[in-house]
CSV table of C-alpha atoms and ligand atoms in Angstrom, one decimal:
chain,number,residue,atom,x,y,z
A,25,MET,CA,137.7,76.0,123.9
A,26,LEU,CA,140.3,76.8,121.2
A,27,LYS,CA,137.8,75.6,118.6
A,28,LYS,CA,135.1,77.8,120.0
A,29,ARG,CA,137.5,80.8,119.9
A,30,TRP,CA,138.4,79.9,116.3
A,31,ALA,CA,134.8,79.8,115.3
A,32,ALA,CA,134.0,83.1,116.9
A,33,ALA,CA,137.1,84.7,115.3
A,34,ALA,CA,136.1,83.3,111.9
A,35,ALA,CA,132.6,84.6,112.2
A,36,ALA,CA,133.7,88.0,113.4
A,37,ALA,CA,136.2,88.3,110.5
A,38,ALA,CA,133.4,87.6,108.0
A,39,GLY,CA,131.2,90.2,109.6
A,40,LEU,CA,128.6,87.6,110.6
A,41,VAL,CA,125.9,88.0,113.1
A,42,LEU,CA,125.9,84.7,115.1
A,43,LEU,CA,123.2,84.2,117.6
A,44,THR,CA,122.2,81.3,119.8
A,45,ALA,CA,118.4,81.6,119.9
A,46,CYS,CA,117.5,78.9,122.3
A,47,GLY,CA,119.4,77.1,125.1
A,48,SER,CA,122.9,77.8,126.3
A,49,GLY,CA,125.0,75.9,123.7
A,50,GLY,CA,126.9,72.6,124.0
A,51,SER,CA,129.9,71.9,121.8
A,52,SER,CA,129.0,68.5,120.6
A,53,GLY,CA,125.5,68.4,119.2
A,54,GLY,CA,123.7,70.1,122.1
A,55,SER,CA,123.7,70.4,125.9
A,56,GLY,CA,121.5,68.0,127.9
A,57,GLY,CA,120.6,65.9,124.9
A,58,ALA,CA,119.1,68.8,122.9
A,59,ILE,CA,119.8,68.7,119.1
A,60,THR,CA,121.9,71.6,118.0
A,61,LEU,CA,121.0,73.1,114.7
A,62,GLY,CA,123.3,75.6,112.9
A,63,PHE,CA,121.1,77.7,110.6
A,64,ALA,CA,122.8,80.1,108.0
A,65,GLN,CA,120.2,82.6,106.9
A,66,VAL,CA,120.4,84.6,103.7
A,67,GLY,CA,119.9,88.0,105.4
A,68,ALA,CA,117.0,90.3,106.2
A,69,GLU,CA,116.3,91.7,102.7
A,70,SER,CA,112.5,91.4,102.6
A,71,GLY,CA,109.3,91.0,104.6
A,72,TRP,CA,109.3,87.4,103.4
A,73,ARG,CA,112.7,86.8,104.9
A,74,THR,CA,111.7,88.4,108.3
A,75,ALA,CA,108.7,86.0,108.5
A,76,ASN,CA,110.9,83.1,107.5
A,77,THR,CA,113.5,83.9,110.3
A,78,LYS,CA,110.7,84.3,112.9
A,79,SER,CA,109.2,81.0,111.8
A,80,ILE,CA,112.5,79.2,112.2
A,81,GLN,CA,113.4,80.7,115.5
A,82,ASP,CA,109.9,80.2,117.0
A,83,SER,CA,109.6,76.6,115.9
A,84,ALA,CA,113.1,75.7,117.1
A,85,LYS,CA,112.0,76.9,120.5
A,86,THR,CA,108.8,74.9,120.4
A,87,ALA,CA,110.6,71.8,119.2
A,88,GLY,CA,113.3,72.1,122.0
A,89,ILE,CA,116.0,72.4,119.4
A,90,GLU,CA,119.0,74.5,120.2
A,91,LEU,CA,119.4,77.0,117.4
A,92,LYS,CA,122.6,78.7,116.4
A,93,PHE,CA,121.5,81.4,113.9
A,94,SER,CA,123.6,83.6,111.5
A,95,ASP,CA,122.6,86.3,109.1
A,96,ALA,CA,124.8,86.4,106.0
A,97,GLN,CA,123.7,89.8,104.8
A,98,GLN,CA,123.1,88.4,101.3
A,99,LYS,CA,126.8,87.5,101.0
A,100,GLN,CA,127.8,83.9,100.0
A,101,GLU,CA,131.2,84.2,101.7
A,102,ASN,CA,129.5,85.0,105.0
A,103,GLN,CA,127.3,81.9,104.7
A,104,ILE,CA,130.3,79.7,103.9
A,105,SER,CA,132.1,81.1,107.1
A,106,ALA,CA,129.0,80.4,109.1
A,107,ILE,CA,128.8,76.8,107.9
A,108,ARG,CA,132.5,76.3,108.7
A,109,SER,CA,132.0,77.7,112.2
A,110,TYR,CA,129.0,75.3,112.7
A,111,ILE,CA,131.3,72.4,111.6
A,112,GLN,CA,133.9,73.5,114.1
A,113,GLN,CA,131.3,73.7,116.8
A,114,LYS,CA,130.2,70.1,115.9
A,115,VAL,CA,126.5,71.0,115.6
A,116,LYS,CA,124.2,68.0,115.0
A,117,VAL,CA,122.6,69.3,111.9
A,118,ILE,CA,123.2,72.3,109.5
A,119,ALA,CA,120.4,74.0,107.5
A,120,PHE,CA,120.7,76.9,105.2
A,121,SER,CA,119.0,78.9,102.5
A,122,PRO,CA,121.7,79.4,99.9
A,123,VAL,CA,122.1,83.0,98.8
A,124,VAL,CA,123.1,81.8,95.3
A,125,GLU,CA,122.8,78.5,93.5
A,126,SER,CA,126.5,77.8,92.7
A,127,GLY,CA,129.8,77.4,94.6
A,128,TRP,CA,128.8,75.2,97.5
A,129,GLU,CA,130.6,71.9,96.8
A,130,THR,CA,133.8,72.6,98.9
A,131,VAL,CA,132.1,73.6,102.1
A,132,LEU,CA,129.4,70.9,101.8
A,133,LYS,CA,132.1,68.3,101.3
A,134,GLU,CA,133.6,69.5,104.6
A,135,ALA,CA,130.3,69.1,106.4
A,136,LYS,CA,130.0,65.6,104.9
A,137,THR,CA,133.5,64.6,106.0
A,138,ALA,CA,132.6,65.8,109.5
A,139,ASN,CA,129.5,63.6,109.3
A,140,ILE,CA,127.1,66.6,109.8
A,141,PRO,CA,123.9,66.2,107.7
A,142,VAL,CA,122.8,69.3,105.8
A,143,ILE,CA,119.3,70.4,104.9
A,144,LEU,CA,118.6,73.0,102.2
A,145,THR,CA,115.7,75.2,102.9
A,146,ASP,CA,113.9,77.7,100.7
A,147,ARG,CA,116.6,77.9,98.0
A,148,ALA,CA,118.3,75.1,96.1
A,149,ILE,CA,121.8,74.6,94.8
A,150,ASP,CA,122.8,73.6,91.3
A,151,SER,CA,125.3,70.8,92.3
A,152,PRO,CA,124.7,67.4,90.6
A,153,ASP,CA,126.1,65.8,93.7
A,154,LYS,CA,122.9,65.0,95.7
A,155,THR,CA,124.9,63.3,98.5
A,156,LEU,CA,126.0,66.7,99.8
A,157,TYR,CA,122.6,67.3,101.4
A,158,LYS,CA,119.8,65.2,102.9
A,159,THR,CA,116.8,67.0,101.6
A,160,PHE,CA,115.4,70.3,100.1
A,161,LEU,CA,112.4,72.0,101.7
A,162,GLY,CA,110.8,74.9,99.9
A,163,SER,CA,108.9,76.3,96.9
A,164,ASP,CA,108.8,75.5,93.2
A,165,PHE,CA,110.0,78.8,92.0
A,166,ILE,CA,109.6,77.9,88.3
A,167,ALA,CA,105.9,77.2,89.0
A,168,GLU,CA,105.6,80.6,90.7
A,169,GLY,CA,107.1,82.3,87.6
A,170,LYS,CA,104.7,80.4,85.4
A,171,LYS,CA,101.7,81.5,87.5
A,172,ALA,CA,102.7,85.1,87.1
A,173,GLY,CA,103.0,84.6,83.3
A,174,GLN,CA,99.6,82.9,83.2
A,175,TRP,CA,98.0,85.8,85.0
A,176,LEU,CA,99.6,88.2,82.5
A,177,THR,CA,98.5,86.3,79.4
A,178,LYS,CA,95.0,86.1,80.7
A,179,GLU,CA,94.9,89.8,81.6
A,180,PHE,CA,96.3,90.9,78.3
A,181,GLY,CA,94.8,88.1,76.2
A,182,SER,CA,92.6,90.5,74.1
A,183,ALA,CA,95.3,93.2,73.7
A,184,THR,CA,96.1,93.8,70.0
A,185,GLY,CA,99.4,95.7,70.2
A,186,GLN,CA,102.7,94.9,71.8
A,187,VAL,CA,102.6,94.5,75.6
A,188,ASN,CA,105.7,96.1,77.1
A,189,ILE,CA,106.9,94.4,80.3
A,190,VAL,CA,109.6,95.5,82.7
A,191,GLU,CA,111.1,92.9,85.1
A,192,LEU,CA,112.6,93.4,88.5
A,193,GLN,CA,114.8,90.4,89.1
A,194,GLY,CA,115.8,89.0,92.5
A,195,THR,CA,119.4,88.6,93.7
A,196,THR,CA,121.6,87.7,90.7
A,197,GLY,CA,122.4,84.0,90.7
A,198,SER,CA,119.8,83.0,93.3
A,199,ALA,CA,117.4,80.1,92.7
A,200,PRO,CA,114.3,82.3,93.0
A,201,ALA,CA,115.6,84.9,90.5
A,202,ASN,CA,116.7,82.3,88.0
A,203,ASP,CA,113.6,80.1,88.2
A,204,ARG,CA,111.0,82.9,88.4
A,205,LYS,CA,112.5,84.4,85.3
A,206,LYS,CA,112.5,81.1,83.5
A,207,GLY,CA,108.9,80.1,84.5
A,208,PHE,CA,107.6,83.5,83.4
A,209,ALA,CA,109.5,83.6,80.1
A,210,ASP,CA,108.4,80.0,79.3
A,211,VAL,CA,104.7,81.1,79.4
A,212,ILE,CA,104.9,84.5,77.7
A,213,SER,CA,107.2,83.3,74.9
A,214,ALA,CA,104.2,81.5,73.4
A,215,ASP,CA,103.0,84.8,72.0
A,216,PRO,CA,105.4,87.4,70.4
A,217,LYS,CA,103.2,90.3,71.5
A,218,TYR,CA,104.7,90.0,75.0
A,219,LYS,CA,108.0,91.8,75.2
A,220,ILE,CA,110.3,92.2,78.2
A,221,VAL,CA,111.7,95.7,77.3
A,222,ALA,CA,113.9,96.0,80.4
A,223,SER,CA,115.0,93.5,83.1
A,224,GLN,CA,117.4,94.2,86.0
A,225,THR,CA,118.1,93.1,89.5
A,226,GLY,CA,116.5,94.9,92.4
A,227,GLU,CA,118.2,92.5,94.8
A,228,PHE,CA,114.8,91.6,96.5
A,229,THR,CA,114.8,94.9,98.4
A,230,ARG,CA,112.3,97.8,98.5
A,231,ALA,CA,115.0,100.4,98.1
A,232,LYS,CA,116.6,98.8,95.1
A,233,GLY,CA,113.2,98.0,93.6
A,234,LYS,CA,112.3,101.7,93.8
A,235,GLU,CA,115.7,102.8,92.4
A,236,VAL,CA,115.6,100.5,89.4
A,237,MET,CA,111.9,101.3,88.6
A,238,GLU,CA,112.9,105.0,88.6
A,239,ALA,CA,115.5,104.2,85.9
A,240,PHE,CA,113.0,102.1,83.9
A,241,LEU,CA,110.4,104.9,83.9
A,242,LYS,CA,113.1,107.3,82.6
A,243,SER,CA,114.4,104.9,79.9
A,244,GLN,CA,111.1,103.3,78.7
A,245,PRO,CA,108.6,105.4,76.8
A,246,LYS,CA,105.7,102.9,77.4
A,247,ILE,CA,105.5,100.4,80.2
A,248,ASP,CA,102.3,98.3,80.4
A,249,VAL,CA,103.3,95.8,83.1
A,250,LEU,CA,105.8,95.3,85.9
A,251,TYR,CA,106.7,91.8,86.9
A,252,ALA,CA,108.6,91.9,90.2
A,253,HIS,CA,110.2,88.7,91.5
A,254,ASN,CA,109.1,89.7,95.1
A,255,ASP,CA,106.7,91.9,96.8
A,256,ASP,CA,109.3,94.2,98.4
A,257,MET,CA,110.6,95.3,95.0
A,258,ALA,CA,107.0,95.8,93.8
A,259,LEU,CA,106.3,98.0,96.8
A,260,GLY,CA,109.4,100.1,96.2
A,261,ALA,CA,108.4,100.3,92.5
A,262,ILE,CA,105.0,101.6,93.4
A,263,GLU,CA,106.6,104.6,95.1
A,264,ALA,CA,108.6,105.3,92.0
A,265,ILE,CA,105.5,105.0,89.7
A,266,GLU,CA,103.5,107.4,91.9
A,267,ALA,CA,106.4,109.9,92.1
A,268,ALA,CA,106.4,109.8,88.3
A,269,GLY,CA,102.7,110.9,88.2
A,270,LYS,CA,101.4,107.5,87.1
A,271,VAL,CA,98.8,105.3,88.8
A,272,PRO,CA,100.1,101.8,89.8
A,273,GLY,CA,97.7,99.0,89.1
A,274,LYS,CA,96.1,101.1,86.3
A,275,ASP,CA,98.6,102.9,84.1
A,276,ILE,CA,101.1,100.1,84.9
A,277,LYS,CA,99.7,96.7,85.9
A,278,ILE,CA,101.8,94.9,88.5
A,279,VAL,CA,102.3,91.2,89.3
A,280,SER,CA,104.6,90.1,92.1
A,281,VAL,CA,105.6,87.1,94.2
A,282,ASP,CA,105.4,86.3,98.0
A,283,GLY,CA,102.1,87.4,99.5
A,284,VAL,CA,103.4,89.6,102.5
A,285,LYS,CA,100.8,91.7,104.3
A,286,ASP,CA,101.9,95.0,102.7
A,287,ALA,CA,101.5,93.6,99.2
A,288,LEU,CA,98.1,92.1,99.9
A,289,GLN,CA,97.1,95.5,101.2
A,290,ALA,CA,98.4,97.1,98.0
A,291,LEU,CA,96.4,94.5,96.1
A,292,ALA,CA,93.3,95.2,98.1
A,293,ASP,CA,93.8,99.0,97.4
A,294,GLY,CA,94.2,98.3,93.6
A,295,LYS,CA,97.9,99.3,93.4
A,296,ILE,CA,99.0,95.7,92.7
A,297,ASN,CA,97.0,93.5,90.3
A,298,HIS,CA,98.0,89.9,91.2
A,299,VAL,CA,100.2,88.2,93.8
A,300,VAL,CA,101.6,84.7,93.5
A,301,GLU,CA,102.2,83.2,97.0
A,302,CYS,CA,105.6,81.9,98.3
A,303,ASN,CA,105.2,80.5,101.8
A,304,PRO,CA,107.9,81.6,104.3
A,305,LEU,CA,106.6,79.6,107.3
A,306,LEU,CA,108.9,76.7,106.9
A,307,GLY,CA,110.0,76.4,110.5
A,308,PRO,CA,107.7,73.6,111.8
A,309,GLN,CA,108.4,71.3,108.8
A,310,LEU,CA,112.1,72.1,109.0
A,311,MET,CA,112.3,71.1,112.7
A,312,ASP,CA,110.6,67.8,112.0
A,313,LEU,CA,113.2,67.1,109.3
A,314,VAL,CA,116.0,68.1,111.7
A,315,LYS,CA,114.8,65.6,114.2
A,316,LYS,CA,114.6,62.9,111.6
A,317,VAL,CA,118.0,63.4,110.0
A,318,ALA,CA,119.5,63.7,113.5
A,319,ALA,CA,118.0,60.3,114.3
A,320,GLY,CA,119.4,58.9,111.1
A,321,GLU,CA,116.0,58.4,109.6
A,322,SER,CA,115.5,58.7,105.8
A,323,VAL,CA,113.6,61.7,104.5
A,324,PRO,CA,112.2,62.5,101.0
A,325,GLU,CA,114.7,64.1,98.6
A,326,ARG,CA,112.5,67.1,98.0
A,327,ILE,CA,109.5,68.6,99.9
A,328,GLU,CA,107.5,71.3,98.2
A,329,THR,CA,105.3,73.8,100.1
A,330,GLN,CA,101.7,74.3,99.1
A,331,GLU,CA,100.9,77.8,97.8
A,332,THR,CA,98.1,79.8,96.3
A,333,GLU,CA,97.6,83.1,94.3
A,334,PHE,CA,95.7,86.2,95.2
A,335,ASP,CA,93.5,88.6,93.3
A,336,GLN,CA,91.9,91.6,94.9
A,337,ALA,CA,88.9,89.8,96.4
A,338,SER,CA,91.0,86.9,98.0
A,339,ALA,CA,93.6,89.5,99.3
A,340,LYS,CA,90.8,91.4,101.1
A,341,ALA,CA,89.6,88.1,102.6
A,342,ALA,CA,93.0,86.9,103.6
A,343,LEU,CA,94.3,90.2,105.2
A,344,PRO,CA,92.7,90.0,108.6
A,345,GLN,CA,94.3,86.6,109.3
A,346,ARG,CA,97.6,87.2,107.6
A,347,GLN,CA,100.5,86.5,110.0
A,348,TYR,CA,103.3,88.4,108.1
B,28,AHR,O1,114.0,82.8,98.5
B,28,AHR,C1,112.8,83.4,98.7
B,28,AHR,C2,112.8,84.8,98.3
B,28,AHR,O2,113.8,85.5,99.0
B,28,AHR,C3,111.6,85.6,98.5
B,28,AHR,O3,110.7,85.5,97.5
B,28,AHR,C4,112.1,87.0,98.6
B,28,AHR,O4,111.2,87.9,99.1
B,28,AHR,C5,113.3,86.7,99.5
B,28,AHR,O5,114.1,87.7,99.7
């Protein structure tokens, strides 16, 4: 009882939203034999994230797993508090999508000492100590950045002058921001005509994407391409481009990452030129892994999701069935 109160107080102090999505909540790994999973989500910053949260909540229900869910509002300290509260509650398994790559050793050692297995989902951490977690389930973000770069070099292959690129980065220090930047840079650096003239974080949100694009449009006399690390920032930037009297997709070509419905619609409408997919529907695979690690079974060190890319024709074809 005291421990429960402590966990609730710690969560409240950190401004966390802690929810039990399924079942009534036992204190030692689940009531009535159900596995209890503590999931520390990044936040609700994007359409991708909303789809990811729904996938996790729905599939926990389907799998009969008791889910304790928290939203860290894009703050690492909130995620650390949530993980500590799950340790106090003695959940069977902890899973989380780390806001940033660094700074997880202390809290993950606490989970390890408490014998609670941890699964990383969506985003990785940069610790060399692989014993701190059982597995990683998610995308190859470097490959996604490379795909964006390959589209660009094909699209502008015959251009003779300098190609000016502006980049909207994701959350500073996060795996998708670091890796998508690197993958893209690795490809375009092969030809000096490609130049990133401005690069700044838009924090993976529509509002910030719009705000930063407004600043780019004021400071840069010639922008040929926008590379956005996610769709929400690209969609915000489209508003800024249109407000500046330019035509997105024509005056400024746009490539982004995710593949949410709104972006596929913008691609179908010719306002975005290319979308690299990042799959948020990780819930069913995650629940399988939770069951396996809870049973002490071994799991692969890394599981990557299968992803595609969209041009205008494939976006139009995919839209009627798109779930998110
Ligand atoms: O970690 C995945 C990224 O996080 C998605 O690309 C982005 O939309 C989200 O906020």
